[in-house]
Short mmCIF file of C-alpha atoms in Angstrom, two decimals:
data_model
loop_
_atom_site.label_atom_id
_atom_site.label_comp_id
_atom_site.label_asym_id
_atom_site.label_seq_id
_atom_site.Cartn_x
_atom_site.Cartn_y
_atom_site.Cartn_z
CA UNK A 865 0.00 0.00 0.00
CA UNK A 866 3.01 2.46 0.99
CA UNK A 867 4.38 1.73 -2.02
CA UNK A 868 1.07 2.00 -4.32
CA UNK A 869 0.84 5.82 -2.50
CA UNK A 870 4.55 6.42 -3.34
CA UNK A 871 3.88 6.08 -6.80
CA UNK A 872 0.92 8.19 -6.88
CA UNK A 873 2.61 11.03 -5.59
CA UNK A 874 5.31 10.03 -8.02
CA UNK A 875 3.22 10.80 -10.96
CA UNK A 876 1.92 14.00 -9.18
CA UNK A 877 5.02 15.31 -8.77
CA UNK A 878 5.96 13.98 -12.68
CA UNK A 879 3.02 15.98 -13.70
CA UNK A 880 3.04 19.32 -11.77
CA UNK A 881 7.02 19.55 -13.21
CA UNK A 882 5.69 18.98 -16.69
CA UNK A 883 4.69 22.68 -17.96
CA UNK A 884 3.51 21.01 -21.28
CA UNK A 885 1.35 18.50 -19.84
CA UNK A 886 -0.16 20.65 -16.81
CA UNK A 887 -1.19 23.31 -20.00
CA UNK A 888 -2.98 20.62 -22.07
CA UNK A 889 -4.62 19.17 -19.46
CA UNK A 890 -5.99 21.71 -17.49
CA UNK A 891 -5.79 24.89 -19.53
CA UNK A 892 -6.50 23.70 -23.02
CA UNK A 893 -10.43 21.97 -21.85
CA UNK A 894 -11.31 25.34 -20.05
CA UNK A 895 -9.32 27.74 -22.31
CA UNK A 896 -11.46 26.37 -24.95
CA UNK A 897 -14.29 25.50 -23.86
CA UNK A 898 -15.02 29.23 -22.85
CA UNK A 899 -13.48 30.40 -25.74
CA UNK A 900 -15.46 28.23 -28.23
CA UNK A 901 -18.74 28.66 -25.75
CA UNK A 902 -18.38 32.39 -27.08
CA UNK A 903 -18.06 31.80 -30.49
CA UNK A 904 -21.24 29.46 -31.06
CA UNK A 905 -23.10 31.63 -27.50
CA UNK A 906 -25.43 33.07 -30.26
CA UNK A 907 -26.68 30.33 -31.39
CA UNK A 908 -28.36 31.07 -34.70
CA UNK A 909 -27.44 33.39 -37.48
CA UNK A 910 -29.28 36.53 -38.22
CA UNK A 911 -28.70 40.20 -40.33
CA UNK A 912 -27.26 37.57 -42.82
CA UNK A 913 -26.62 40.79 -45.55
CA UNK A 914 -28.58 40.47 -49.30
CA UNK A 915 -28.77 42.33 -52.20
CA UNK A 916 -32.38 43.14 -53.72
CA UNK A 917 -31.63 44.24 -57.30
CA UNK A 918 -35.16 46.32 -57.99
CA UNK A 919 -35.68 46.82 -61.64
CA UNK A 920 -39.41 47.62 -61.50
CA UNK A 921 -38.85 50.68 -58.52
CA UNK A 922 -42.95 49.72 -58.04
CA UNK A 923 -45.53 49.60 -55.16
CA UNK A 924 -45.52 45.39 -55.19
CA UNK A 925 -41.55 45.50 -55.54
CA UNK A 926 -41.50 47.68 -52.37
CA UNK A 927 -44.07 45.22 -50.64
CA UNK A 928 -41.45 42.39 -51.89
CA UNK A 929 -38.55 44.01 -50.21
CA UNK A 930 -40.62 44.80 -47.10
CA UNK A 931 -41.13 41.18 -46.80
CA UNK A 932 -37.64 40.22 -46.77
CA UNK A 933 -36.74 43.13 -44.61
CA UNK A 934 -38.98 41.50 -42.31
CA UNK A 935 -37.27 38.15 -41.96
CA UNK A 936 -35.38 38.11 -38.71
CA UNK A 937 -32.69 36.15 -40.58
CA UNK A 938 -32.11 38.74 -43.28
CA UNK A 939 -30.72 42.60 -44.03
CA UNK A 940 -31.75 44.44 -47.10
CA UNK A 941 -29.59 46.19 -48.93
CA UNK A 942 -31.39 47.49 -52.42
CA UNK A 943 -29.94 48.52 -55.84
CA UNK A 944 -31.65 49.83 -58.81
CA UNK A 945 -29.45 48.59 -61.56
CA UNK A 946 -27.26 45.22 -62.22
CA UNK A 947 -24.13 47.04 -62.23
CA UNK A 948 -21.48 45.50 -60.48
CA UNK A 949 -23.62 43.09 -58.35
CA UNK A 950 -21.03 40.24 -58.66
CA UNK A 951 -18.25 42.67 -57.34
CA UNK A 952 -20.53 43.10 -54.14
CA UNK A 953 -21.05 39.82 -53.70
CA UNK A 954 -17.15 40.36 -52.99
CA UNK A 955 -16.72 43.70 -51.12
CA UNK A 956 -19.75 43.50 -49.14
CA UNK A 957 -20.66 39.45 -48.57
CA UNK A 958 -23.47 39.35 -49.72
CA UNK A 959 -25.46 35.62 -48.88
CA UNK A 960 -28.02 36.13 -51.70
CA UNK A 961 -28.86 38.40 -54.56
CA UNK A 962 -32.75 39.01 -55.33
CA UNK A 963 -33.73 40.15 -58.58
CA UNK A 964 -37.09 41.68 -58.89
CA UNK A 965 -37.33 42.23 -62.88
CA UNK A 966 -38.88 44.97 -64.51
CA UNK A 967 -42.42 45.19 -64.88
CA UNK A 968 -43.20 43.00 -62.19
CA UNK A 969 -46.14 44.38 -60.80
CA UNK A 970 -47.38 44.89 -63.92
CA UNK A 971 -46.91 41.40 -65.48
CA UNK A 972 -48.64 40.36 -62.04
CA UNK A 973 -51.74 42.63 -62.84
CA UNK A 974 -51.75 40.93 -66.17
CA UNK A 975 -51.61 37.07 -65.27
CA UNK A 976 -47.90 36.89 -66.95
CA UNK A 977 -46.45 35.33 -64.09
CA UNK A 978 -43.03 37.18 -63.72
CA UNK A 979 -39.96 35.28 -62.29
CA UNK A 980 -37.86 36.61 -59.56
CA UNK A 981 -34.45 35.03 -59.78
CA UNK A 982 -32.91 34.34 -56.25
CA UNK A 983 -28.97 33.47 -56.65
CA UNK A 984 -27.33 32.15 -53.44
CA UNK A 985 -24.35 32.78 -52.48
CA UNK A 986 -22.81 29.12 -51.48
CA UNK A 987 -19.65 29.53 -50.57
CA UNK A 988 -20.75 28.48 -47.11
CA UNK A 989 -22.91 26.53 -46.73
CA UNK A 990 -24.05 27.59 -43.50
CA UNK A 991 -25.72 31.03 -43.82
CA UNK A 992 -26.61 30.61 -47.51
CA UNK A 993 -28.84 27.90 -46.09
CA UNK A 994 -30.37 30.23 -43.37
CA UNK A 995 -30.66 32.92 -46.41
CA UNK A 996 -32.32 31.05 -48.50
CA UNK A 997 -35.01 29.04 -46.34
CA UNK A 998 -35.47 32.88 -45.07
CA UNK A 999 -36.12 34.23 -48.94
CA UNK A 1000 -37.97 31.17 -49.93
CA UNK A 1001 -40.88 31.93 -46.81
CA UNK A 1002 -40.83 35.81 -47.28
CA UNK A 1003 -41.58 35.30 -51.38
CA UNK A 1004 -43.84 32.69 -50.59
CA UNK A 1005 -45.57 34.37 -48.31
CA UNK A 1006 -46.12 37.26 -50.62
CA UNK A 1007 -47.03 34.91 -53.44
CA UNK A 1008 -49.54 33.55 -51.32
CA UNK A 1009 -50.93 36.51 -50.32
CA UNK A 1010 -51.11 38.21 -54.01
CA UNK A 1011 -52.95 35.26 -55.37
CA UNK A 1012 -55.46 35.26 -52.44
CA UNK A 1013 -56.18 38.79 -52.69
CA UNK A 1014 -56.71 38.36 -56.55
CA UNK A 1015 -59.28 35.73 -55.63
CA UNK A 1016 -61.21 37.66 -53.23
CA UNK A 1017 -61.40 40.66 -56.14
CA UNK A 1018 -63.80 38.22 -57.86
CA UNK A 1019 -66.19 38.01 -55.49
CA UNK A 1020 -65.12 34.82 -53.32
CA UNK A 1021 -65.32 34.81 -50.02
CA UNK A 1022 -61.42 34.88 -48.21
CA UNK A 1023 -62.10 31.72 -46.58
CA UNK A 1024 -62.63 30.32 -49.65
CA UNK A 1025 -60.12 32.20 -51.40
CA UNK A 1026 -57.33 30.21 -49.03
CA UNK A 1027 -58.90 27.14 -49.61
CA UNK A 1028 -58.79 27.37 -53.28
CA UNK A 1029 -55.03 28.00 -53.27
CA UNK A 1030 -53.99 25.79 -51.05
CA UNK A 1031 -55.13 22.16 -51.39
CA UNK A 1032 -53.63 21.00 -48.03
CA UNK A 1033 -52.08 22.33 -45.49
CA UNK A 1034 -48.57 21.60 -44.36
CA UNK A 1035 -47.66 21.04 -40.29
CA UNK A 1036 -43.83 21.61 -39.43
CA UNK A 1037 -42.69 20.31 -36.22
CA UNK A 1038 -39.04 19.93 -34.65
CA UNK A 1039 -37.87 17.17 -32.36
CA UNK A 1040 -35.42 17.33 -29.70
CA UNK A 1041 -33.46 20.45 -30.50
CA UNK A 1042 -36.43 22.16 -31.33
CA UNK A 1043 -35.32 25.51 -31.55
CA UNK A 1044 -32.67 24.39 -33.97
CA UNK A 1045 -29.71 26.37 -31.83
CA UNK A 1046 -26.39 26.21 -33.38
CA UNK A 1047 -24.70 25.95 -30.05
CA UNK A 1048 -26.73 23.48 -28.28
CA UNK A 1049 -26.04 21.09 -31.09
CA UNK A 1050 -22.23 21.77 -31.77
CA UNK A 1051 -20.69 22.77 -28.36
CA UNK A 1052 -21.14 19.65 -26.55
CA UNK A 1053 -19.97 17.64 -29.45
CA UNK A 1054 -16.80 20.05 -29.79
CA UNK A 1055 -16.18 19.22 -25.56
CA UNK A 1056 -16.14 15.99 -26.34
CA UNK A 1057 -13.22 16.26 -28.69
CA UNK A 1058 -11.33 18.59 -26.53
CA UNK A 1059 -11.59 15.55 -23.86
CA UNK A 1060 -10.22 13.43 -26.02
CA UNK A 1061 -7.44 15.17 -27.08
CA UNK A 1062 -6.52 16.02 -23.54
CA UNK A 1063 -6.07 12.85 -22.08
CA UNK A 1064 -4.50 11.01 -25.42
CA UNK A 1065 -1.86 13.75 -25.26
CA UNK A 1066 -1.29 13.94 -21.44
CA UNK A 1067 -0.78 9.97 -21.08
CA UNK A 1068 1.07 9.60 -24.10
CA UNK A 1069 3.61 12.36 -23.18
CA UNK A 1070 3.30 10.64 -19.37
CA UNK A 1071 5.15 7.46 -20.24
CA UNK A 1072 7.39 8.85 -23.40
CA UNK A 1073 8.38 11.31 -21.02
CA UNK A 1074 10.11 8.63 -18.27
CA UNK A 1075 11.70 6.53 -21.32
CA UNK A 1076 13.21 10.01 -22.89
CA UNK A 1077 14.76 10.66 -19.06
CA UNK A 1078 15.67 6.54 -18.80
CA UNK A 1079 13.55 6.71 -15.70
CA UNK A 1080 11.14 4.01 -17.02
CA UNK A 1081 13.65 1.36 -16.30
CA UNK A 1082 15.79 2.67 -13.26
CA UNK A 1083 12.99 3.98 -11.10
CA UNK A 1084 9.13 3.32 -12.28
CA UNK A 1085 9.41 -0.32 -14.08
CA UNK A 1086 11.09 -1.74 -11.03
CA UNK A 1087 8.75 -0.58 -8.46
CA UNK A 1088 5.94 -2.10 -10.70
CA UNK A 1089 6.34 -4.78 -12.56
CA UNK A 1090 2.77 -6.06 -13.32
CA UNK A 1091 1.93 -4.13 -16.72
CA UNK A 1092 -2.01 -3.86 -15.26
CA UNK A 1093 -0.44 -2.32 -12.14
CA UNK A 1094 1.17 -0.07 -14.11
CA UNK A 1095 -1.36 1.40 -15.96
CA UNK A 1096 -3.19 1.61 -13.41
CA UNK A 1097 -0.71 3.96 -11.45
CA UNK A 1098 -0.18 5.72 -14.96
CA UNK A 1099 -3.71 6.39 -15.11
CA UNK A 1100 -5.12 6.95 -11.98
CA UNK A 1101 -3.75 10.65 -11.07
CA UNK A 1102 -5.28 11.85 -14.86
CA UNK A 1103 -8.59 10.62 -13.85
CA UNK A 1104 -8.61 11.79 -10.32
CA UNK A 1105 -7.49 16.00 -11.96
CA UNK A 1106 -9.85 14.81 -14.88
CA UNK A 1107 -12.77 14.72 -12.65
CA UNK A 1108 -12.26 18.48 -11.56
CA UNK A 1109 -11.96 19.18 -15.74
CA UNK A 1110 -15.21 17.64 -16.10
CA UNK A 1111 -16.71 19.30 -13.15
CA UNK A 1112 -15.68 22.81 -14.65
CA UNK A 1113 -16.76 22.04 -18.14
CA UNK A 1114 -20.16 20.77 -16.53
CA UNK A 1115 -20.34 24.35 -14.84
CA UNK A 1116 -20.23 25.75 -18.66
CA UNK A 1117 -23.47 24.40 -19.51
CA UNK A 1118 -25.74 26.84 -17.62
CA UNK A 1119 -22.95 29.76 -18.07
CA UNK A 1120 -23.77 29.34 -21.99
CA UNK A 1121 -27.24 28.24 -21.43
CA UNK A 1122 -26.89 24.97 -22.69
CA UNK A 1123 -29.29 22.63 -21.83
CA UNK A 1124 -28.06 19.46 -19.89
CA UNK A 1125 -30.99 17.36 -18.83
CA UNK A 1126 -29.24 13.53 -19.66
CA UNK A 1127 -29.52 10.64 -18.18
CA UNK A 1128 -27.15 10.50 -15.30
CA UNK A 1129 -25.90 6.93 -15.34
CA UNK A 1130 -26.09 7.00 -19.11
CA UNK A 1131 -23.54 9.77 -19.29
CA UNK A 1132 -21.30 8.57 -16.36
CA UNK A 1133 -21.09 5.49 -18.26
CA UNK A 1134 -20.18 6.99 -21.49
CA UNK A 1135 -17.78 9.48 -20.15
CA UNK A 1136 -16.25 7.16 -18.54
CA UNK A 1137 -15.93 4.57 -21.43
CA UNK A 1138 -14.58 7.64 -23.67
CA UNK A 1139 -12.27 8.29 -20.99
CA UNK A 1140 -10.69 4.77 -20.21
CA UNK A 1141 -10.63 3.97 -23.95
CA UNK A 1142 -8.61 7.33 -24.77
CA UNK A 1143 -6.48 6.49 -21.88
CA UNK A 1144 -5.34 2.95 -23.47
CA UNK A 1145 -4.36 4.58 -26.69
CA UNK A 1146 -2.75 7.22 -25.92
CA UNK A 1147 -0.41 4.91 -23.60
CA UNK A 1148 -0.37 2.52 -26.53
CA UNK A 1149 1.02 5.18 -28.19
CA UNK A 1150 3.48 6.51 -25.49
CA UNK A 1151 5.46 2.63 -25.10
CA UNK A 1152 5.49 2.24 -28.85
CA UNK A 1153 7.30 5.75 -29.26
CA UNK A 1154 9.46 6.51 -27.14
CA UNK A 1155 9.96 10.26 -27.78
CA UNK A 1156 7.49 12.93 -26.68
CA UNK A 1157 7.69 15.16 -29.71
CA UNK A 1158 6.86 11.92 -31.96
CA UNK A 1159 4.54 10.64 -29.80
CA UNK A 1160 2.29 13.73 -29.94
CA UNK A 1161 3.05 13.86 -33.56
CA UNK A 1162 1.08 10.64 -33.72
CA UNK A 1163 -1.45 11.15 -31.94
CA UNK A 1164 -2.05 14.60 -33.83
CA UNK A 1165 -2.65 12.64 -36.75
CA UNK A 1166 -5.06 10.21 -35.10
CA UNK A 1167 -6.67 13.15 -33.53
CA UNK A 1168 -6.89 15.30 -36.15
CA UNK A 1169 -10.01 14.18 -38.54
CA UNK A 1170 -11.44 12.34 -35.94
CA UNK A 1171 -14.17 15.02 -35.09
CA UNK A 1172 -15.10 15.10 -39.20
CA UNK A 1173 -15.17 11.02 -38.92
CA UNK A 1174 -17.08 11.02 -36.29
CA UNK A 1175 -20.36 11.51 -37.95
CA UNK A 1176 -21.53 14.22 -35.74
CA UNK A 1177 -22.01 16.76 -38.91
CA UNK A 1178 -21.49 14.78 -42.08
CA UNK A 1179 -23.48 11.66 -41.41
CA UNK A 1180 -21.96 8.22 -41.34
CA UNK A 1181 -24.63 6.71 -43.65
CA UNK A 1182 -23.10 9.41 -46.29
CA UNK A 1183 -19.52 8.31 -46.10
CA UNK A 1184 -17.67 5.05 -48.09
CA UNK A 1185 -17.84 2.06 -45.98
CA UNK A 1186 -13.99 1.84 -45.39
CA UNK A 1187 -14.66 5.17 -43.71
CA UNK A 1188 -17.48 3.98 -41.25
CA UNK A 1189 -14.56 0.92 -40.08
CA UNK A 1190 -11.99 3.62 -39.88
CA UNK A 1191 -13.74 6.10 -37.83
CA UNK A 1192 -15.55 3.38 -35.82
CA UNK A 1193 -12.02 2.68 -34.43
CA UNK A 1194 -11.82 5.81 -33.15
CA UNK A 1195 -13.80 6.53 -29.27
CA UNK A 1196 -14.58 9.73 -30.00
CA UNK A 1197 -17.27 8.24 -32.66
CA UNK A 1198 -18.43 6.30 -30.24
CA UNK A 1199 -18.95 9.40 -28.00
CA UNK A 1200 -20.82 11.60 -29.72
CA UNK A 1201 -23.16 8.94 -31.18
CA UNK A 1202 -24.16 8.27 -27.64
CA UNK A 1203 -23.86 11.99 -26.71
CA UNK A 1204 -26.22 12.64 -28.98
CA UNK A 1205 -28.78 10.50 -28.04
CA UNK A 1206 -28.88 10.87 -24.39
CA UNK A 1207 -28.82 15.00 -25.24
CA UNK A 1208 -31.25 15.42 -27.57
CA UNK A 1209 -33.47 11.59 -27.79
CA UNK A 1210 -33.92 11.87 -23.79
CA UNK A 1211 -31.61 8.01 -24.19
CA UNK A 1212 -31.24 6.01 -21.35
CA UNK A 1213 -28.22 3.58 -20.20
CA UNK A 1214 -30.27 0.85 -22.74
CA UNK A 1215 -30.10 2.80 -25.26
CA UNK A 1216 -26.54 3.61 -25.68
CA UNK A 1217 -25.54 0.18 -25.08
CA UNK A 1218 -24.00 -0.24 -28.71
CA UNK A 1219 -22.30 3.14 -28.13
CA UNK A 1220 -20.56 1.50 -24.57
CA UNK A 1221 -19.47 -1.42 -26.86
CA UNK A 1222 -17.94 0.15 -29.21
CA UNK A 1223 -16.37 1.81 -26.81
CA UNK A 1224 -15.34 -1.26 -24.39
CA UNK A 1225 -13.62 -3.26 -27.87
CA UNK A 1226 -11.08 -0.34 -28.39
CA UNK A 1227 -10.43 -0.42 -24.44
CA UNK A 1228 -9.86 -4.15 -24.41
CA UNK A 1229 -7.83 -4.10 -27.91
CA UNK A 1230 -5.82 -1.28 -26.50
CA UNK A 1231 -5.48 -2.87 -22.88
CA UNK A 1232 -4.04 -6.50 -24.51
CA UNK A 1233 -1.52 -4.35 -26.60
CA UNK A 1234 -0.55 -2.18 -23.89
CA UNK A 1235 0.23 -5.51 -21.92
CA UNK A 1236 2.10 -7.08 -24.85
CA UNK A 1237 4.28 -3.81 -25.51
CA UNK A 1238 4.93 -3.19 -21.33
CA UNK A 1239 5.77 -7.19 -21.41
CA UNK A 1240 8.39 -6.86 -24.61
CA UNK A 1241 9.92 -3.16 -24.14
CA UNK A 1242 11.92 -3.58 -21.26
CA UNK A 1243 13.49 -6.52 -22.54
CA UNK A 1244 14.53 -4.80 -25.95
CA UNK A 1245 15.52 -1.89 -23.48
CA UNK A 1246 17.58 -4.42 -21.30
CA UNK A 1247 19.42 -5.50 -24.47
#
């Protein structure tokens, strides 16, 4: 037992002279956490910038462009002429151009059904999309409105008048995030990755560290011995300081307003199954390379695109098959598949049972090879 607490403090005392390590492990999850909290505190987009391009100057073309100025998402910006639009597009960002062409209100007098041409600007994806859906309802709703008023100019009742232009109605309703905020779906899924980083980095530097200083054989393999026993004292001091981590991250939920109303034992169990499983690989990685710089190098690359494999924005069922294997290899795929559900599907433990798995294979695989390479370095060492 004296020897078990010796060996804690050990790796206490490893860690609090490691600069690197103490940054990356505490100061990187809060640092960004807050700092991407702020960018995404918003939540959804709006003044997204447009250009209306009036050619007609008329009553309906100022009723169009009162429409769109209407739209919470959007912020007119009119022209009379074509001149130069593209080069606006440019200088100013614009997310759409609307055209309104000339004689519009008087080809819509006449039953000549003009065309408004709407370009989007796609270069992102993001606002063009929020532009767009925002144009589409305003125009609509005009449309609407114009043919229903020319109905009730015959004569027919405006009950009737709605009825004859619309044939059915349409009911829109959101599930779980319904208030489709930015933040509450991408923050908790960027956390996640920050996590994972952390603690890959932090144990893989951990045991490079003592085999860069020859301290793995002199001092920390004889006092061990058993490779389970080692990890275990490797490990333990991370997830003791990883539970105050957690703790403050937790305490940005309500700071950013972020709901957080999971499952408890559901996301014990999968924060604790990202955690152990990051914490085999990154030693994996640590006895295999015995250099810190490398090591990190390595784990950079594994860490890297594993937030764009994940599926968490481009969906899995979209991606080649070889993908799916290679990014279900990585926990942090896992993670946020189960993350997901418990945040937004109300999950319980049950239900993110195939997320725990997938977790608990990489764990074991990572656990057997940690043995094998803590059995077969020291000798090679030795030599």
């Amino acid at each position: 037992m004296n020897n078990f607490i010796d060996l804690i403090k050990r790796e206490f005392r490893l860690f609090a002279s490691n600069s690197v390590v103490l940054a990356i492990f505490i100061g990187a999850p809060l640092l960004y956490g807050l700092l991407l909290g702020a960018v995404y505190s918003k939540g959804k987009v709006d003044n997204l910038p447009i250009l209306v391009v009036d050619m007609d100057d008329s009553p309906m073309s100022h009723r169009a462009i009162e429409m769109l100025n209407d739209a919470e998402v959007l912020t007119v910006t009119v022209h009379y002429d074509q001149q130069e639009v593209r080069k606006g597009i440019i200088t100013d960002g614009y997310e759409a151009v609307v055209t309104i062409p000339y004689r519009f209100e008087a080809d819509i007098i006449q039953k000549r059904h003009p065309e408004i041409q709407v370009e989007v600007n796609t270069a992102n994806i993001l606002p063009a999309n929020y532009a767009a859906k925002a144009i589409q309802v305003a125009l609509g709703t005009l449309n609407a409105g114009i043919e229903i008023q020319s109905l009730t100019k015959t004569g027919m009742p405006l009950t009737t008048a709605k009825e004859s232009y619309e044939a059915f109605s349409v009911n829109y309703a959101r599930f779980f995030n319904k208030s489709a905020n930015y933040m509450t779906f991408l923050w908790p899924g960027v956390l996640g990755v920050i996590l994972q980083q952390v603690f890959m980095l932090a144990m893989a530097l951990s045991f490079a560290r003592e085999q860069e200083e020859n301290t793995f054989l002199t001092e920390f393999y004889p006092r061990v011995r058993n490779p389970w026993y080692a990890m275990l004292i490797k490990s333990l001091p991370f997830w003791l300081m990883g539970l105050g981590v957690l703790a403050a991250l937790w305490a940005m939920f309500p700071l950013f307003k972020v709901p957080m109303q999971v499952h408890g034992l559901g996301m014990i169990a999968l924060l604790a199954g990202l955690i152990f499983s990051v914490t085999m690989m990154g030693i994996s990685v640590s006895l295999a390379i015995p250099s810190q710089l490398k090591a990190t190098e390595v784990l950079m690359v594994i860490a890297t695109p594993s937030f764009i494999l994940s599926g968490f924005t481009w969906p899995l069922s979209q991606m080649p098959d070889w993908v799916v294997g290679l990014a279900n290899t990585i926990p942090l795929t896992h993670f946020l598949e189960g993350l997901r559900k418990l945040m937004f599907y109300g999950a319980t433990l049950n239900d993110i049972w195939p997320q725990l798995s997938g977790l608990l294979y990489i764990s074991v695989f990572f656990m057997v090879l940690n043995y094998i390479l803590f059995k077969t370095i020291p000798r090679l060492r030795m030599r």
